[in-house]
Short mmCIF file of C-alpha atoms and ligand atoms in Angstrom, two decimals:
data_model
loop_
_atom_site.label_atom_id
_atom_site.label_comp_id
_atom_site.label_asym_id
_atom_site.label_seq_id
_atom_site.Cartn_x
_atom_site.Cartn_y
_atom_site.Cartn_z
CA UNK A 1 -38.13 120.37 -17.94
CA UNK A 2 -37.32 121.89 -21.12
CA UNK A 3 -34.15 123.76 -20.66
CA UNK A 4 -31.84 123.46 -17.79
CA UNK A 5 -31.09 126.89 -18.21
CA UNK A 6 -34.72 127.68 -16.96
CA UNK A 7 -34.24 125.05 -14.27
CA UNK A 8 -31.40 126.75 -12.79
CA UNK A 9 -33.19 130.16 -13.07
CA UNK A 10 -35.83 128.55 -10.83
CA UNK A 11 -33.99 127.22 -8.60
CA UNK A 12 -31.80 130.60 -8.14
CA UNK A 13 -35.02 132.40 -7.51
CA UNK A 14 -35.49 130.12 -4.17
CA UNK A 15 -32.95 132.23 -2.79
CA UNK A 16 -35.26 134.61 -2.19
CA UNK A 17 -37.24 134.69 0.90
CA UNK A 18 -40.72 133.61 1.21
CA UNK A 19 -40.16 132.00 -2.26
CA UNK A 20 -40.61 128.11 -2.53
CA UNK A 21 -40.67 125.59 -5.72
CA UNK A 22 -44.33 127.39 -7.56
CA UNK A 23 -43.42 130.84 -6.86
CA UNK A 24 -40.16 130.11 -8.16
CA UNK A 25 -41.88 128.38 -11.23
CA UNK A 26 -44.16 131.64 -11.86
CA UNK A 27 -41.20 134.22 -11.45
CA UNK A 28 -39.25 132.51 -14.48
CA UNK A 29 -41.74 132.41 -16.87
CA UNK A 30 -43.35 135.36 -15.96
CA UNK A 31 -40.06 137.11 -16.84
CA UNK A 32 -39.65 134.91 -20.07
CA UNK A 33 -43.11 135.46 -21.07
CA UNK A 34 -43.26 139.22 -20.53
CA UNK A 35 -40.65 141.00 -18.75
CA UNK A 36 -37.28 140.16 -20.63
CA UNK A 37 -36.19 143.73 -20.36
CA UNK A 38 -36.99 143.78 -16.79
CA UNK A 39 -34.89 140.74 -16.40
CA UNK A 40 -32.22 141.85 -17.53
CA UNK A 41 -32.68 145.28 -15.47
CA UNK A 42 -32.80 142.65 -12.44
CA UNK A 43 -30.29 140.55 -13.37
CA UNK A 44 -27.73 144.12 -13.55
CA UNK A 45 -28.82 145.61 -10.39
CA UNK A 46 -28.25 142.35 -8.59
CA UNK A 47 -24.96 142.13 -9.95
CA UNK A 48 -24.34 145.51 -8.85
CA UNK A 49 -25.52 145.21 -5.33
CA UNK A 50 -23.45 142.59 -4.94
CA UNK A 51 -20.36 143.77 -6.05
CA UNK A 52 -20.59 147.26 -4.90
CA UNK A 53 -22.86 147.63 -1.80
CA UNK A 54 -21.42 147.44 1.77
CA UNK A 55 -21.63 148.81 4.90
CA UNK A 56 -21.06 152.53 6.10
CA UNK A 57 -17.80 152.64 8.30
CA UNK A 58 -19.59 154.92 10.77
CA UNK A 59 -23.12 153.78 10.55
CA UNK A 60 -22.73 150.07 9.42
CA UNK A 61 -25.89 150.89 7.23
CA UNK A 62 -25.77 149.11 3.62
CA UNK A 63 -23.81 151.96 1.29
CA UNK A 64 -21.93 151.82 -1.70
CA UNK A 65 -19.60 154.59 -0.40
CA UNK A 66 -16.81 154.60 2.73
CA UNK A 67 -19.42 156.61 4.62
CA UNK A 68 -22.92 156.53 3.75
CA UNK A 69 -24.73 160.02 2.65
CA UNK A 70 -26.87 160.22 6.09
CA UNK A 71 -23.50 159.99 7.73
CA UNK A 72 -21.64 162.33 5.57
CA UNK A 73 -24.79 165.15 5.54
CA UNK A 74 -24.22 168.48 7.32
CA UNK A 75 -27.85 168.44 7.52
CA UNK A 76 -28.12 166.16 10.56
CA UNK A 77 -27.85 166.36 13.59
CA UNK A 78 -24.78 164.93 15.57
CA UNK A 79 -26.24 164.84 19.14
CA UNK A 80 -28.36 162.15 17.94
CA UNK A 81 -27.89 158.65 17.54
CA UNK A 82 -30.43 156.32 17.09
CA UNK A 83 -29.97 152.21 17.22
CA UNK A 84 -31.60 150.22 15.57
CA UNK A 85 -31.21 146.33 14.38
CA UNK A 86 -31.69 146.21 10.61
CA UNK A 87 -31.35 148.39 7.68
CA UNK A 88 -35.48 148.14 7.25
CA UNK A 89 -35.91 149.09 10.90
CA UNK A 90 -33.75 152.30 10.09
CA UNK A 91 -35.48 153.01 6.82
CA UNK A 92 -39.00 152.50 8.46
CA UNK A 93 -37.97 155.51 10.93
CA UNK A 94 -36.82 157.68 8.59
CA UNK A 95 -39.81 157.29 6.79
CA UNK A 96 -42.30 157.41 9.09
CA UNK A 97 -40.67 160.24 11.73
CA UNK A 98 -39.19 163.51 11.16
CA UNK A 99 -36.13 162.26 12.69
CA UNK A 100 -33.11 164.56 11.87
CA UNK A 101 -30.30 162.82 13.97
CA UNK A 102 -27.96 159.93 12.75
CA UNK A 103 -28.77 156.35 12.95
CA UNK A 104 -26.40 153.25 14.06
CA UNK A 105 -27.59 149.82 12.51
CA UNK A 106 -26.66 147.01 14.64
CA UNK A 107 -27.15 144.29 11.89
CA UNK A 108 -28.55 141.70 14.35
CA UNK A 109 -29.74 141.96 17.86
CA UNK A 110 -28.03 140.65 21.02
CA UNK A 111 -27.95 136.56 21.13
CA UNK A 112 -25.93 134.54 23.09
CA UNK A 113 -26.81 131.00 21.98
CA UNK A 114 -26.73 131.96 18.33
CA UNK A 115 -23.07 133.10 19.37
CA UNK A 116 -23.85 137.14 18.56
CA UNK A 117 -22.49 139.36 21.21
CA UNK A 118 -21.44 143.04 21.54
CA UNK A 119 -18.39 141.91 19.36
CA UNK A 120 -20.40 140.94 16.19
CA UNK A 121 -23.13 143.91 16.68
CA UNK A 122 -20.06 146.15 16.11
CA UNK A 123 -20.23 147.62 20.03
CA UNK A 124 -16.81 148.33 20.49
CA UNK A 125 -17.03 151.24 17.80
CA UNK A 126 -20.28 152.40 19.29
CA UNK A 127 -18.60 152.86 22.11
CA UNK A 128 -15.82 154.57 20.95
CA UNK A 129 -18.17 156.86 19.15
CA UNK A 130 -20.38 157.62 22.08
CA UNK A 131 -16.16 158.24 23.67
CA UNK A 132 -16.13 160.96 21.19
CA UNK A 133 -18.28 163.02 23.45
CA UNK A 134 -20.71 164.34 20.50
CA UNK A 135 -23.87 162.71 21.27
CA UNK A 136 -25.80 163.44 24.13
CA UNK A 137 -29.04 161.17 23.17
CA UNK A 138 -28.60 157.37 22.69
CA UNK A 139 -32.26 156.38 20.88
CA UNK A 140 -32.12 152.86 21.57
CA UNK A 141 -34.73 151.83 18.90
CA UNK A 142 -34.45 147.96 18.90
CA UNK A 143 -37.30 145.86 18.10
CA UNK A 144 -39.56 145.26 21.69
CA UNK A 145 -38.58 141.03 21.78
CA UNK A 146 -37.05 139.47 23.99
CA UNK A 147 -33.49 139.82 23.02
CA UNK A 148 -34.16 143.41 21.69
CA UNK A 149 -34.78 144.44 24.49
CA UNK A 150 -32.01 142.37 26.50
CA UNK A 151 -30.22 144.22 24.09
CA UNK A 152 -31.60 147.56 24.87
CA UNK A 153 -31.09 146.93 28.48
CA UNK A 154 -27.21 146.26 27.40
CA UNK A 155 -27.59 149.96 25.04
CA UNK A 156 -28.70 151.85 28.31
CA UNK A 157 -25.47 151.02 30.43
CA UNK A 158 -22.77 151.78 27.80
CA UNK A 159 -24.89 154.82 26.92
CA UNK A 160 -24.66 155.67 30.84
CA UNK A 161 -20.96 154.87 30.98
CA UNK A 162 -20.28 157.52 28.60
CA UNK A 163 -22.33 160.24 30.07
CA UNK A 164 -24.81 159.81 27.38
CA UNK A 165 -28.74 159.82 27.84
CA UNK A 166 -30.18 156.65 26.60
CA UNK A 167 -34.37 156.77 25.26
CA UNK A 168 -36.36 154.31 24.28
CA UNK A 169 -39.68 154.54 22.14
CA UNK A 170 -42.20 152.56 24.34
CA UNK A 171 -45.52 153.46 23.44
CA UNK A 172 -48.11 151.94 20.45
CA UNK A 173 -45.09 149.57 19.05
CA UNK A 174 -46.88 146.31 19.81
CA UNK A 175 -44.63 143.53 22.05
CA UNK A 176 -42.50 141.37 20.40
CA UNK A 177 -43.71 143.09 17.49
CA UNK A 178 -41.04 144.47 15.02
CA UNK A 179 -40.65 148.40 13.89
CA UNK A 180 -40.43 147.33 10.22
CA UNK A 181 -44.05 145.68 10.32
CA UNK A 182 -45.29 149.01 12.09
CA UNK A 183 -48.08 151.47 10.58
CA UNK A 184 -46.53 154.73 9.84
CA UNK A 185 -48.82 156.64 12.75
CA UNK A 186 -48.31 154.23 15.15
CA UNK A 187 -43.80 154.60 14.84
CA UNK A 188 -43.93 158.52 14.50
CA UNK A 189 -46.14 158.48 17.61
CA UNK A 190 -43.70 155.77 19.42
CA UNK A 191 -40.57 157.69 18.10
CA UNK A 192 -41.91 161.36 19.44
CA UNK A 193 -42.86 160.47 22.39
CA UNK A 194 -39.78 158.21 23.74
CA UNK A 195 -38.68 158.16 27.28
CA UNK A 196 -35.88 158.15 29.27
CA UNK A 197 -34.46 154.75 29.92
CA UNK A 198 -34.46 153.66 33.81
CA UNK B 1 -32.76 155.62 1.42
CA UNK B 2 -28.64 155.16 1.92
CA UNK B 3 -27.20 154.12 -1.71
CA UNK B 4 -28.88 154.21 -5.16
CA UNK B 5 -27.90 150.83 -5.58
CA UNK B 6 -29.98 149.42 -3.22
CA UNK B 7 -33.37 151.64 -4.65
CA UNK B 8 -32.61 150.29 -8.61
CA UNK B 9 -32.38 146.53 -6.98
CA UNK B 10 -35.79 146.88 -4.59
CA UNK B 11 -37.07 148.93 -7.71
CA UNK B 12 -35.75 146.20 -9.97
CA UNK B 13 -37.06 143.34 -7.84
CA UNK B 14 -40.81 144.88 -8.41
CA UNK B 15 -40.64 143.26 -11.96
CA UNK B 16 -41.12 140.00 -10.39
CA UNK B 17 -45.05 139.00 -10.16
CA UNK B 18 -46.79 139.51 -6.94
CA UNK B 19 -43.76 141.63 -5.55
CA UNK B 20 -44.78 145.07 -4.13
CA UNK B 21 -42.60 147.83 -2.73
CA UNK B 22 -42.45 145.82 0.14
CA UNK B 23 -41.31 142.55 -0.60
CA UNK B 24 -38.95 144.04 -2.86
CA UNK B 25 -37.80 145.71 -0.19
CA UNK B 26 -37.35 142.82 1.67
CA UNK B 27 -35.97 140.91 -0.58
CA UNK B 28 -32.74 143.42 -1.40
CA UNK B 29 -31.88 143.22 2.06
CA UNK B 30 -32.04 139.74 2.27
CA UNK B 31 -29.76 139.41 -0.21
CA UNK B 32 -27.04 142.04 1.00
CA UNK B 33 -27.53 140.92 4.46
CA UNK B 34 -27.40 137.20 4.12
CA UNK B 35 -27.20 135.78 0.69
CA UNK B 36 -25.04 137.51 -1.37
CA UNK B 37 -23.45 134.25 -3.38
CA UNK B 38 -27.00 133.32 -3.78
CA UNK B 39 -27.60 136.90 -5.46
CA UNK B 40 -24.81 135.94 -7.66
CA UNK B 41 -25.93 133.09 -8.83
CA UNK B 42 -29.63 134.65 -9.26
CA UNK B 43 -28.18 137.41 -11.20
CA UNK B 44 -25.91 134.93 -13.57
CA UNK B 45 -29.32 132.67 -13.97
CA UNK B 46 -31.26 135.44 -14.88
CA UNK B 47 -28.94 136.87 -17.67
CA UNK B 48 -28.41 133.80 -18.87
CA UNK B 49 -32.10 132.75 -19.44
CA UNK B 50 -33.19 136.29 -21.07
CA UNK B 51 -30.29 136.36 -23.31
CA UNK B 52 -30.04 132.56 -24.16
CA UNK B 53 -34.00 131.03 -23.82
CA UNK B 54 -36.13 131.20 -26.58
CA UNK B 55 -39.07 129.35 -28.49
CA UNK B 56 -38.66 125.67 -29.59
CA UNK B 57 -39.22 125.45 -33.57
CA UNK B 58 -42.19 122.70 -32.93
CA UNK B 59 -43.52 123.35 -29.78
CA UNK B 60 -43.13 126.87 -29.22
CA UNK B 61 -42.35 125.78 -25.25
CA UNK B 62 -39.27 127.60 -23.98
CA UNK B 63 -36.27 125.87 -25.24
CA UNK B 64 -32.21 127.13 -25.05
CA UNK B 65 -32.13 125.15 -28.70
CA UNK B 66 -33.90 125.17 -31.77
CA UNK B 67 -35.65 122.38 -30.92
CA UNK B 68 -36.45 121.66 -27.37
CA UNK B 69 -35.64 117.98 -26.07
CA UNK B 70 -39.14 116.83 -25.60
CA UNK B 71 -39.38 117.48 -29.31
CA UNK B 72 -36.03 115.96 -30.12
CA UNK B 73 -36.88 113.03 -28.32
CA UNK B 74 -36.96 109.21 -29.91
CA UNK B 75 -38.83 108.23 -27.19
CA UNK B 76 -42.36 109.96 -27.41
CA UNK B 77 -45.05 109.03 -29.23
CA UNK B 78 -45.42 111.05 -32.35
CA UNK B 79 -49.00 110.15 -32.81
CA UNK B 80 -50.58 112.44 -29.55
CA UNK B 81 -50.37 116.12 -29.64
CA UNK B 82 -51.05 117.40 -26.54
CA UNK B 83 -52.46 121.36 -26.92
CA UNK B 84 -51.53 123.78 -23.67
CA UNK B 85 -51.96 127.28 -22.98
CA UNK B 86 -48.57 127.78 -21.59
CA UNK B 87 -45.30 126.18 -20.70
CA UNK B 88 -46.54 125.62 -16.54
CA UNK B 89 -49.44 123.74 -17.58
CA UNK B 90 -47.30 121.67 -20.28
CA UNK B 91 -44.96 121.19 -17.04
CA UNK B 92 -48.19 120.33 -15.07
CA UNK B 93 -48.80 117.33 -17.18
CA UNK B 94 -45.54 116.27 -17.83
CA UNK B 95 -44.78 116.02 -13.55
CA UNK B 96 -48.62 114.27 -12.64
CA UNK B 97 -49.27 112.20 -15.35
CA UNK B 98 -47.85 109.81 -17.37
CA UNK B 99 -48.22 110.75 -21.01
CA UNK B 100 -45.52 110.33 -23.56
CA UNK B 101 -46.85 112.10 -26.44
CA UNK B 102 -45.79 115.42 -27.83
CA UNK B 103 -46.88 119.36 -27.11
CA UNK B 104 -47.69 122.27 -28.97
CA UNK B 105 -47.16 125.37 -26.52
CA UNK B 106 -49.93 128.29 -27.65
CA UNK B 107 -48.08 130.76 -25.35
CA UNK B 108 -52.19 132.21 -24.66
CA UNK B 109 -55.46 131.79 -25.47
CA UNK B 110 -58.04 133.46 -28.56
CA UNK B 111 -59.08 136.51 -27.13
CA UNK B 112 -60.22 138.87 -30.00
CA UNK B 113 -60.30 141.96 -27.66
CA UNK B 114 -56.94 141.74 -27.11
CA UNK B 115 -56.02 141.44 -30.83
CA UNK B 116 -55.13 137.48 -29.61
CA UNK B 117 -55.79 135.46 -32.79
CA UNK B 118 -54.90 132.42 -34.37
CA UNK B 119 -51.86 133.81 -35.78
CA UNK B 120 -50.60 135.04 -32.44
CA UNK B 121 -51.25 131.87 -31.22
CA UNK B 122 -48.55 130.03 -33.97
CA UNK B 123 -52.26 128.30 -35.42
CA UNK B 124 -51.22 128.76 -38.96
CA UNK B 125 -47.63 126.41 -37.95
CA UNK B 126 -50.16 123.83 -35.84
CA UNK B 127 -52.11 123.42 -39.01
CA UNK B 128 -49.42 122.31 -41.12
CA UNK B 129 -48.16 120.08 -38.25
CA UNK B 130 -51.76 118.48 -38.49
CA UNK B 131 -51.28 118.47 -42.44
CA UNK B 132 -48.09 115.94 -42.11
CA UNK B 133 -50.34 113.91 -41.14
CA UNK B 134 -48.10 111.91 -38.54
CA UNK B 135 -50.43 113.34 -35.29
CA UNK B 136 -53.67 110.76 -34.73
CA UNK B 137 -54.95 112.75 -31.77
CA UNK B 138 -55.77 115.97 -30.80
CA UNK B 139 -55.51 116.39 -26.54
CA UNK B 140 -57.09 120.24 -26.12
CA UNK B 141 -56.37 120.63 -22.94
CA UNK B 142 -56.51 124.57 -22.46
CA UNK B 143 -58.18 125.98 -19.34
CA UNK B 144 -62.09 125.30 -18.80
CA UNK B 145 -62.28 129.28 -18.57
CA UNK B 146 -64.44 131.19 -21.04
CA UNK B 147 -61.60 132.28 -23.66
CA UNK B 148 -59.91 128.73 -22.91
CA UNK B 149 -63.44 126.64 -23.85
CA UNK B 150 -63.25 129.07 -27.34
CA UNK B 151 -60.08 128.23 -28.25
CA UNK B 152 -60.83 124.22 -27.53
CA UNK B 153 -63.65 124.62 -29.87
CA UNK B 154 -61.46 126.45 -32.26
CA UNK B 155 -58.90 123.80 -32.11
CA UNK B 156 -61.56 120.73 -32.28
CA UNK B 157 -62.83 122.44 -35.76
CA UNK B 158 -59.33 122.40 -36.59
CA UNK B 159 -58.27 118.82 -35.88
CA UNK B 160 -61.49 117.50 -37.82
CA UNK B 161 -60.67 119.67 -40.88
CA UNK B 162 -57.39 117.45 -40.71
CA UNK B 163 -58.78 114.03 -39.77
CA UNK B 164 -57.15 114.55 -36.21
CA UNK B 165 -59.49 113.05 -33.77
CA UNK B 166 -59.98 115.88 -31.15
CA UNK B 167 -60.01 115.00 -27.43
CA UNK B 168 -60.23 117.16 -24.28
CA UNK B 169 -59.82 116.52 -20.64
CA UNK B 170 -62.89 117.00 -19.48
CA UNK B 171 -63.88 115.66 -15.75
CA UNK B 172 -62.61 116.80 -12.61
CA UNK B 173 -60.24 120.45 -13.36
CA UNK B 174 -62.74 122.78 -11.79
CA UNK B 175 -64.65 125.28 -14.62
CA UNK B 176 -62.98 128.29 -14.38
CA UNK B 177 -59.77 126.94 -13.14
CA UNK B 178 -56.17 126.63 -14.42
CA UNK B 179 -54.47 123.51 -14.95
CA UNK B 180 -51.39 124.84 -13.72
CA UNK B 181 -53.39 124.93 -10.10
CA UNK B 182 -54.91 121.58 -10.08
CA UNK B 183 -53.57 118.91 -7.92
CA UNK B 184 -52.00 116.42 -9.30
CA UNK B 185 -53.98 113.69 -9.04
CA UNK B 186 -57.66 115.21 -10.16
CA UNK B 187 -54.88 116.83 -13.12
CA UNK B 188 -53.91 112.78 -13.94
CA UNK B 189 -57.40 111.15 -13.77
CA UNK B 190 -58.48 114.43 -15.90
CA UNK B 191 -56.42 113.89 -18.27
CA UNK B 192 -56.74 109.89 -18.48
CA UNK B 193 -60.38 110.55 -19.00
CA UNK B 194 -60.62 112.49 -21.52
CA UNK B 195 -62.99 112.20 -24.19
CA UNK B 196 -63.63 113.04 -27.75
CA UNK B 197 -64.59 116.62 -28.41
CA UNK B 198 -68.21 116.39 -30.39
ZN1 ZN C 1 -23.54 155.77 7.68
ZN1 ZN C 2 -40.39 121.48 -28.60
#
């Protein structure tokens, strides 16, 4: 190649998911060729990210603050909580639902052989939270796969232990499907019309 | 969405071709969630190629010094000049076949509509490469689309009005296709094959 400056930029782009060797190939000159600006707009806000984005102490959502703005609104409401596993999952819901309650983002899912239990989904400070005594409805909203919902099985007891009503959105979300790849319509529907967990 | 950073990265990452809202999307929170040296390293790349890539002097193929090192190099033969539309098919040629002549990089195609003539395309510097008289050959080998067949026929009238003998792989890329798609092989018995523009 003709600059190894260009063959590092292609091989940083393989960082990226989904990306492999020609995708790579395309993103580098496509920014060389016509985007230089935008490059450099990319190359700052990655930076930035980086540096400055991590997660809410109360939510473990991605913020760039102590306590993310959902967290810190007095808009929402505090007998809520709703679980979820990822950061998309949680950004799916509040875009698709009218949801008005706050969210907990577990950052993984319950997996014993991969060595992730309630320790490394943050748990212990769920707990303490639902100890607070302020939320009365635990919306377990993990993904409907195997582990997530091994580890909505595992949500429903703590909830219980603290006096706290656990639901689940069952309907229209496909099995082993995951909320993030989930039609608008279909997630409102499943969100509204959740159930109590047994 | 929970931190502006985040939106200008997902917004940022949309710069990229082929990247909607949500593979950008997808693609910041890979990042935060898993690859966040990798980020760092993406960002560095990426500044580093807009501020520091440019044109080689001979070639016009993307080059971090005046001249690039294909150009530079004592090793290729000075008497084939091998025309391409763009720097990924002069890297198609370079990886599937064996040729050990030089490039000229047009960085596009004629296309009058789009106010794409010779002089965009450097022509006027490719003539008086042609005029030094060192290049015995010709190799046109822009795409067999519509606007890539004009600019071959441009560039044959050109060679002859220098006494460059114009060639042009001709058998096997598919009409309408891009080089930079071809497989290697049908790319390397194309290009072996070729034969003298009439
Ligand atoms: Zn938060
Ligand atoms: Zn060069």
């Amino acid at each position: 190649m003709s600059s190894p400056l260009l063959e590092q930029l292609i091989e940083a782009f393989r960082v990226l998911p989904g990306v492999g060797q020609k995708s790579a190939q395309r993103m580098a000159y496509h920014v060389l060729e016509r985007e230089r600006a935008g490059g450099q707009r990319l190359a700052d806000a990655l930076a930035a990210a980086v540096d400055r984005i991590g997660n809410c102490e109360r939510c473990r959502d991605f913020s760039e603050t102590p306590v993310c703005p959902t967290c810190s609104s007095a808009s929402r409401d505090v007998h809520q909580l709703c679980v979820v596993e990822s950061p998309a999952d949680r950004l799916a819901i509040e875009q698709a639902t009218g949801y008005r309650g706050l969210y907990y983002v577990l950052q993984g899912r319950l997996s014993p052989l991969d060595g992730i239990g309630p320790a490394e989904l943050g748990l212990d400070r769920l707990a303490s939270r639902l100890a607070e005594g302020e939320v009365s409805e635990l919306i377990v909203a993990t993904n409907p796969t195997v582990e997530g919902e091994a580890t909505a099985h595992y949500l429903g007891q703590l909830a219980r232990q603290y006096k706290v009503r656990p639901s689940r959105p069952t309907h229209g979300v496909p099995l082993g499907g995951e909320l993030e790849y989930v039609d608008r319509g279909t997630l409102s529907h499943a969100f509204g019309s959740r159930s109590e967990m047994s």
